[in-house]
CSV table of C-alpha atoms in Angstrom, one decimal:
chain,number,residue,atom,x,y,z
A,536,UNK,CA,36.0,84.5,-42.5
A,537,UNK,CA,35.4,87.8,-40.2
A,538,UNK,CA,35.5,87.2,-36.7
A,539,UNK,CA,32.3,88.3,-34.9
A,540,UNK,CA,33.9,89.2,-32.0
A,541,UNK,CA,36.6,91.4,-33.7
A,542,UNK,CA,36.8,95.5,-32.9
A,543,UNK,CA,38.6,97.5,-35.2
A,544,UNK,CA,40.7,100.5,-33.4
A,545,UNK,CA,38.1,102.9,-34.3
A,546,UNK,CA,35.6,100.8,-32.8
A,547,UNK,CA,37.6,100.7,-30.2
A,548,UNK,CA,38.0,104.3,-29.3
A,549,UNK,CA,34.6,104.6,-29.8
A,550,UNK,CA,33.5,102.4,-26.8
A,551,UNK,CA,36.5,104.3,-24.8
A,552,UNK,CA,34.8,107.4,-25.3
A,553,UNK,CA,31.2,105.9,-24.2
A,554,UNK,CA,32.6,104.1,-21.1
A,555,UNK,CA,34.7,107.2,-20.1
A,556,UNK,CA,31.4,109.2,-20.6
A,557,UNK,CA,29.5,107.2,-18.6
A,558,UNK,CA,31.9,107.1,-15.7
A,559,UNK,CA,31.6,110.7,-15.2
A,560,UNK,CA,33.0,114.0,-16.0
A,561,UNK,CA,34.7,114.4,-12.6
A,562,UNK,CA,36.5,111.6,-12.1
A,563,UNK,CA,37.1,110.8,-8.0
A,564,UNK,CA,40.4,109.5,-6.8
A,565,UNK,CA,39.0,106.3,-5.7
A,566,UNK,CA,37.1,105.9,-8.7
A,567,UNK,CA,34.3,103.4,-8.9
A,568,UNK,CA,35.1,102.3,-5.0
A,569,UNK,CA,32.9,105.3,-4.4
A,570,UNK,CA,29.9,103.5,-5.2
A,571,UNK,CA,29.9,101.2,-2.2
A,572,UNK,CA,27.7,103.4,0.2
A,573,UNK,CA,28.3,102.5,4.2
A,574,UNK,CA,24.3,101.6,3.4
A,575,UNK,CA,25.5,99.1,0.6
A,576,UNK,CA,28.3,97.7,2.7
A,577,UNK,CA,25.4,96.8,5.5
A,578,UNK,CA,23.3,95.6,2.9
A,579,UNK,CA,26.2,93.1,2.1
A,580,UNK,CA,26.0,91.9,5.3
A,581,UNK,CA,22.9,90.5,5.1
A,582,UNK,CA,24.0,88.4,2.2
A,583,UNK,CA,25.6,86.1,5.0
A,584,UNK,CA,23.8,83.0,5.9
A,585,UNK,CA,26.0,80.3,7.3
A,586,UNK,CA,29.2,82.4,8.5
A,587,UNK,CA,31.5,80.2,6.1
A,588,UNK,CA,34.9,82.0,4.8
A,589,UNK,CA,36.3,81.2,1.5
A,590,UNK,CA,39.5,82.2,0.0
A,591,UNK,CA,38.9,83.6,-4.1
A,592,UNK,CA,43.2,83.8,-3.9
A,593,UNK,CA,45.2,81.3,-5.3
A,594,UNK,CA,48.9,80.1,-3.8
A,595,UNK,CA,51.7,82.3,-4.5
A,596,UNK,CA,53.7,80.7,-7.2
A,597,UNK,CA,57.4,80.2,-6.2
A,598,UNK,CA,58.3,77.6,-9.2
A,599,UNK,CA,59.2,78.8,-12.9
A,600,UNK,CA,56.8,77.6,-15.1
A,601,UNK,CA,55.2,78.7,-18.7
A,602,UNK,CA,53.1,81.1,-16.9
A,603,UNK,CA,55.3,82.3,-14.4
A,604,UNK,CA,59.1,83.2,-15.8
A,605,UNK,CA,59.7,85.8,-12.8
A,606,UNK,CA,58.2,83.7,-9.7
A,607,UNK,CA,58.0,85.3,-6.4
A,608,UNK,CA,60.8,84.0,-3.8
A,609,UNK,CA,60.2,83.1,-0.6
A,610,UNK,CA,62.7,82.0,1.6
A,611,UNK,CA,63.4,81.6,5.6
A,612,UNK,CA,65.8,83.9,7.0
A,613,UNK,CA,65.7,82.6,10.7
A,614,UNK,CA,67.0,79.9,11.7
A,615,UNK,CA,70.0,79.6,9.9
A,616,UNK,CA,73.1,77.7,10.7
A,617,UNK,CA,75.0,78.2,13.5
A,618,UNK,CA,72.2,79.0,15.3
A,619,UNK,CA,70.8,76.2,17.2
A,620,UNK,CA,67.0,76.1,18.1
A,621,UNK,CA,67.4,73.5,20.3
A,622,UNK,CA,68.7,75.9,23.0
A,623,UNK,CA,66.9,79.0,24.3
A,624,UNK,CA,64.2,81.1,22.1
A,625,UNK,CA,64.5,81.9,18.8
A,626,UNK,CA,61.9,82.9,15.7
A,627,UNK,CA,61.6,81.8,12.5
A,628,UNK,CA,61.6,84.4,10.1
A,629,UNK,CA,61.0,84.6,6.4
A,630,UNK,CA,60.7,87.2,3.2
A,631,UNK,CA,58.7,87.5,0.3
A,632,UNK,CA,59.6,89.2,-3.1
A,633,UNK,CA,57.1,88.9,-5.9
A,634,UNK,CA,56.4,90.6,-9.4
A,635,UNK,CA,53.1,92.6,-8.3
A,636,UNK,CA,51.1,92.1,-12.0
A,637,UNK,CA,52.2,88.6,-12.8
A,638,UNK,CA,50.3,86.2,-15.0
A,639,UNK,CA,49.7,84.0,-11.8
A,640,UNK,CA,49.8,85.5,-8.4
A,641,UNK,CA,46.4,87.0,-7.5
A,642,UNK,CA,46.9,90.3,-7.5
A,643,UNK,CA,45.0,93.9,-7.3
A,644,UNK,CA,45.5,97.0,-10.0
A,645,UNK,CA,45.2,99.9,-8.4
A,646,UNK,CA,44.2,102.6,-10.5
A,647,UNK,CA,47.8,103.9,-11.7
A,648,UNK,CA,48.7,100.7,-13.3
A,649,UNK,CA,47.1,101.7,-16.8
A,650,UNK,CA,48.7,104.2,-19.0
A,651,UNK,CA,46.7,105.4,-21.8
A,652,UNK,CA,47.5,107.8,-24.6
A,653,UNK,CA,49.8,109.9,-22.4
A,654,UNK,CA,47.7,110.1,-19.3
A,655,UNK,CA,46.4,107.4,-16.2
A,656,UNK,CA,42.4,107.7,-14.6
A,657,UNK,CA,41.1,111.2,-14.6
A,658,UNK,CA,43.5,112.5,-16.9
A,659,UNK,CA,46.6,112.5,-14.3
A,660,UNK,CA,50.0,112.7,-15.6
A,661,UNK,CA,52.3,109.9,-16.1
A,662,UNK,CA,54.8,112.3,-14.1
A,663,UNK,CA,53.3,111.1,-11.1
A,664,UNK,CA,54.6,107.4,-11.5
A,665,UNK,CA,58.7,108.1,-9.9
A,666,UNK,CA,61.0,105.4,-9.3
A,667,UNK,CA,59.8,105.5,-4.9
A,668,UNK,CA,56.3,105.1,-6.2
A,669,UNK,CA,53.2,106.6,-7.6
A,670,UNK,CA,52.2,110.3,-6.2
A,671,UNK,CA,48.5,109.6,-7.3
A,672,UNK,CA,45.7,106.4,-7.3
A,673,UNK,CA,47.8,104.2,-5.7
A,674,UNK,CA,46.2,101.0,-4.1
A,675,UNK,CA,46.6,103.5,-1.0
A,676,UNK,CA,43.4,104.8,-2.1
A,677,UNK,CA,42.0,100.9,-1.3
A,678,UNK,CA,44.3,101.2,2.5
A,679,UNK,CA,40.4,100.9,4.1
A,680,UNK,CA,39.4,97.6,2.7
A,681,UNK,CA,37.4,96.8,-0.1
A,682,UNK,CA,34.1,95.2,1.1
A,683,UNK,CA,30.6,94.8,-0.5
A,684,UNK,CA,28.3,92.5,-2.3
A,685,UNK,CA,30.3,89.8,-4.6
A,686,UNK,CA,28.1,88.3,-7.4
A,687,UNK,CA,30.0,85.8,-8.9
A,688,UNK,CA,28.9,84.5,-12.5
A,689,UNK,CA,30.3,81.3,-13.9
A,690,UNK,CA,30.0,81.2,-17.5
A,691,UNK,CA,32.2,77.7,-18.3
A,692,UNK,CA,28.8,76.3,-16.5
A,693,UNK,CA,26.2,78.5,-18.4
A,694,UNK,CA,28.1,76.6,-21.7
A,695,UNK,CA,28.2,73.2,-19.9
A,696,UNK,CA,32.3,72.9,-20.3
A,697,UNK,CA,34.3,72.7,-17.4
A,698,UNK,CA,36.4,75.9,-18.7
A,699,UNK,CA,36.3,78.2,-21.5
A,700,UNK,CA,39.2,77.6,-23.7
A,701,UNK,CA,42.2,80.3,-24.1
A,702,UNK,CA,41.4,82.8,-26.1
A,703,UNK,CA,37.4,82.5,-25.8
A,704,UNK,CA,35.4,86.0,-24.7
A,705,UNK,CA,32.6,86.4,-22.6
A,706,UNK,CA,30.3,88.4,-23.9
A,707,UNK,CA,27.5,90.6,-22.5
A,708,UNK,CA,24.8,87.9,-23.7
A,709,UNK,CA,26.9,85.6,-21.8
A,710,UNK,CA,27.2,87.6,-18.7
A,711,UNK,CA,23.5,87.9,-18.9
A,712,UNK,CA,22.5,84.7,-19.6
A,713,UNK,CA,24.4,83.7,-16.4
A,714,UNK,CA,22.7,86.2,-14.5
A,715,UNK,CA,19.5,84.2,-15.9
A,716,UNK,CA,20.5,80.9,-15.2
A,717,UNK,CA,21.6,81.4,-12.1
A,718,UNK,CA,18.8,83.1,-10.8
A,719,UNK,CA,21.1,86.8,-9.7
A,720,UNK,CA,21.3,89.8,-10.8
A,721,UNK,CA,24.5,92.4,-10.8
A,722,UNK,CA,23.6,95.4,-8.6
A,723,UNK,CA,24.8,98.9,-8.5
A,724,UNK,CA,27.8,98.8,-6.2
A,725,UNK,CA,28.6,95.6,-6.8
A,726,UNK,CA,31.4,93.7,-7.1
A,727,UNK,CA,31.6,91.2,-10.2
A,728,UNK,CA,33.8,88.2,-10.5
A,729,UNK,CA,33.6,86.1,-13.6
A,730,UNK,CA,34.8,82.9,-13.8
A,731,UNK,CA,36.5,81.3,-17.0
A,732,UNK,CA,37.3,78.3,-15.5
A,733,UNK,CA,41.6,79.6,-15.7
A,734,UNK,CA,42.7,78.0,-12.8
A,735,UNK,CA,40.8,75.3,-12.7
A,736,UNK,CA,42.5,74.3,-16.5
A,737,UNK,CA,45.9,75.3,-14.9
A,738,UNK,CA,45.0,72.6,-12.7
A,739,UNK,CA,44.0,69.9,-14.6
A,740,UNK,CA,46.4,70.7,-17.7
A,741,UNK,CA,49.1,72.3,-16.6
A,742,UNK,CA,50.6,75.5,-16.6
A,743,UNK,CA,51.0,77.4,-20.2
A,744,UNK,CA,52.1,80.4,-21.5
A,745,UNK,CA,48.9,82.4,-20.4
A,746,UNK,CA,50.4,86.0,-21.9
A,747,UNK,CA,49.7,84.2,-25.0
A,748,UNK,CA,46.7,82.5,-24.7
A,749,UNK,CA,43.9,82.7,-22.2
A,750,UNK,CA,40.2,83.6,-21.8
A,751,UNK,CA,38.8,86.6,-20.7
A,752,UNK,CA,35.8,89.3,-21.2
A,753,UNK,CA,35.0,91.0,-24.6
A,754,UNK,CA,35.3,94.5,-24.3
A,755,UNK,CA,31.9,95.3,-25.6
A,756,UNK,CA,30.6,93.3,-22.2
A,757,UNK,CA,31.9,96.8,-20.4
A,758,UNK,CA,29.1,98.4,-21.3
A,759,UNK,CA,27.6,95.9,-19.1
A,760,UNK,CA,29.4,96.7,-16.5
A,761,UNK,CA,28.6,100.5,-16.9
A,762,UNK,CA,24.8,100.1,-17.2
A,763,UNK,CA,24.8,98.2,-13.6
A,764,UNK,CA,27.7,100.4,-12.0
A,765,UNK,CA,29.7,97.7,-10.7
A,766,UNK,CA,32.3,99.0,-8.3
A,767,UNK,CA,35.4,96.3,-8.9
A,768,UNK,CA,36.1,93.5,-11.4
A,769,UNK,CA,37.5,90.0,-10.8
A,770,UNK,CA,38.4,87.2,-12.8
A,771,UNK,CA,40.3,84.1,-12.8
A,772,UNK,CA,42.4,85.2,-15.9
A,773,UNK,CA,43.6,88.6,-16.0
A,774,UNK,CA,39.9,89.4,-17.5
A,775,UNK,CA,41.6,90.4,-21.1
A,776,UNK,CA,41.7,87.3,-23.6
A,777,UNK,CA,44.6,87.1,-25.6
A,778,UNK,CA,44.6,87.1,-28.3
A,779,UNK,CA,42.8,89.6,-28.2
A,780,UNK,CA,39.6,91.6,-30.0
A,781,UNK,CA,41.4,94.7,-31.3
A,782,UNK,CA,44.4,95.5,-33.3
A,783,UNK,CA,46.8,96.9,-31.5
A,784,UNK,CA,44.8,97.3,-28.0
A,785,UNK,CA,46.6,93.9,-26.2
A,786,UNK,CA,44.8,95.1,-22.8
A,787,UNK,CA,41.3,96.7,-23.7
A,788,UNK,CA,39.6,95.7,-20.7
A,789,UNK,CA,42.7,97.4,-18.3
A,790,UNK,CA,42.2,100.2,-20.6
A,791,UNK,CA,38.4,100.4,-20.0
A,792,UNK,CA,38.1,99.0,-16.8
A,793,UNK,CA,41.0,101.1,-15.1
A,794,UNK,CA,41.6,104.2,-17.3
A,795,UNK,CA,37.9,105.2,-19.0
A,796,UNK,CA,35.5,103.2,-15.9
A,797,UNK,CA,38.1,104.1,-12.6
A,798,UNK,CA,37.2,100.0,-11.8
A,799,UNK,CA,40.0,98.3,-9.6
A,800,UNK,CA,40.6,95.2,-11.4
A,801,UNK,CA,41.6,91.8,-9.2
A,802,UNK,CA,43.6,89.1,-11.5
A,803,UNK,CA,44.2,86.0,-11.2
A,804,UNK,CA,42.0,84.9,-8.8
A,805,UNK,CA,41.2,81.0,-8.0
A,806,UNK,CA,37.0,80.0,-7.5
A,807,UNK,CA,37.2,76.7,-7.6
A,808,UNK,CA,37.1,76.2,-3.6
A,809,UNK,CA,34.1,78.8,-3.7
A,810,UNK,CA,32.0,77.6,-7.1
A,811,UNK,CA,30.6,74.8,-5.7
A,812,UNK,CA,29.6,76.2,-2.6
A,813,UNK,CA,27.3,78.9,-4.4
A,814,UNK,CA,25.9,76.3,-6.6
A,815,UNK,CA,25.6,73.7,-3.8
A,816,UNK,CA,23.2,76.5,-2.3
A,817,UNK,CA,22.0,77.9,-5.4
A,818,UNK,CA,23.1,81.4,-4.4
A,819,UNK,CA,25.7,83.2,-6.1
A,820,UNK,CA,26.1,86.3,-3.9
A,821,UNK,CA,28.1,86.8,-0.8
A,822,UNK,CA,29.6,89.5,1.3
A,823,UNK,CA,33.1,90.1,-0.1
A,824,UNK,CA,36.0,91.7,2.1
A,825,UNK,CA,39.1,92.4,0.1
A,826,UNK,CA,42.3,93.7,2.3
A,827,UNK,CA,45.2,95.0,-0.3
A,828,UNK,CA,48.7,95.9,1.8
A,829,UNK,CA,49.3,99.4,2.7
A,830,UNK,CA,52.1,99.7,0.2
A,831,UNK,CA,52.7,103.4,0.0
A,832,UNK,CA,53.0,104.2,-4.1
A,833,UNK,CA,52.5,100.7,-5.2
A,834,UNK,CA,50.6,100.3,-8.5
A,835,UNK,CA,49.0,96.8,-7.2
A,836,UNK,CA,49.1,94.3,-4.4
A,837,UNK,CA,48.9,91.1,-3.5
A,838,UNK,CA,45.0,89.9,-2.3
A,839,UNK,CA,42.7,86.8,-0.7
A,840,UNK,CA,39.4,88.1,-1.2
A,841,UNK,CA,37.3,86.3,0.9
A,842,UNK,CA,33.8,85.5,0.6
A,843,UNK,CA,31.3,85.7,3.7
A,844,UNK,CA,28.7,82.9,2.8
């Protein structure tokens, strides 16, 4: 039987083509960041109503599990032994060491993370990744902050399931249905995080091997993305299902989203703390402030996007 949702490669570089297209024919450095206006960014600011902060970032992850073969590491260097705190001053002190892009640390890709076809966003060269770092689109680019209006659509709700189930793909008839049903609608600007219910399965299931199986966005829904100009993507999974739509293509929506659209994705993030605030208030947007670290060449950081309700 012939899955619906299936792409063949041509298909595939088809929809590149359109999405690249419509992205521009002078692609900026910071890519689709440059559609958040200082006007939009006030206009955020309106979205806030009761002053409430709410994290969108899950823990780090310092255990092994299916999910999470290389886990960060996260030790206290300060005190050690001899050194007695009980006499005198003395700081604690710790250090962090994490895998930038794995399957379970929330994380941003900056817009050098995605080789495609011999060339990153814009058509610059992979020469410009060296081992110090990139030269080009780093998350430097993102050093100012990323803040604007969040619109966050939940489509394990629109289905009436608690979470969509690995290797189920949201759709742009999804993504507009749950524009419908929750009475918003994505803006130019914007910035879009869909929820497939990942974390909140991680939760209640357990962890699994999510590079093999997990939920995400059909790459046809792009053209979604395109037609309202959203400026950054978020999900709860990496936003690519696996398996996935197209032969080949294991990553369609980082090739879309990052090379052909310039859109920073954010991975991995947790809504479960936020979900039931929005529907609790029936409103699904919010200012969003997203800090990444000022690592200079880094192809990604670590994030806690916070919602301003």
């Amino acid at each position: 039987m012939t899955d619906p949702l299936a792409l063949s490669p041509d298909d595939f570089e088809a929809l590149y083509r359109r999405l690249r297209g419509a992205a521009g024919a002078a692609p900026t450095p910071r890519g689709a960041l440059d559609r958040i206006t200082p006007e939009l960014v006030r206009r955020a600011v309106g979205e806030v109503r009761t002053g409430r902060t709410v994290s969108m970032a899950a823990p780090v992850e310092t255990r092994e599990e299916p999910d999470c073969p290389d886990p960060a590491r996260h030790w206290l260097t300060a005190p050690v032994p001899p050194e007695s705190p009980a006499d005198g001053l003395h700081f604690a002190r710790d250090r962090l060491a994490m895998n930038m892009h794995s399957n379970v640390d929330s994380h941003l890709d900056a817009l050098c993370h995605v080789i495609w076809e011999g060339t990153l966003y814009g058509g610059t060269p992979p020469s410009s990744l060296t081992p110090s770092g990139a030269t080009a689109l780093s998350v430097d680019l993102a050093r100012d902050g990323i803040v604007g209006r969040g619109v966050l659509l939940d489509i394990p709700a629109l289905h009436g399931v608690p979470w969509l189930e690995p290797g189920a793909q949201v759709t742009t008839e999804d993504l507009v249905a749950a524009e419908a049903a929750q009475n918003v609608r994505v803006e130019p600007g914007d910035l879009l995080f869909v929820r497939v219910g990942h974390r909140r399965r991680r939760r209640a299931m357990g962890p699994w091997d999510a590079a093999r199986e997990r939920a995400g966005i059909h790459p046809a829904a792009m053209e979604f993305l395109a037609e309202r100009e959203v400026a950054v993507l978020g999900c709860d999974s990496n936003s690519d299902a696996a398996p996935g739509a197209i032969p080949g293509v294991a990553f369609p929506i980082h090739v879309l989203a990052v090379h052909a659209m310039g859109i920073h994705l954010l991975d991995y993030l947790q809504f479960e703390d936020l979900t039931p605030l929005c529907a609790g208030r029936g409103h699904w947007s919010f200012l969003c402030v997203i800090a990444p670290l000022r690592i200079p060449g880094a192809t990604g950081s670590p994030v806690n996007p916070i919602a301003v309700l």
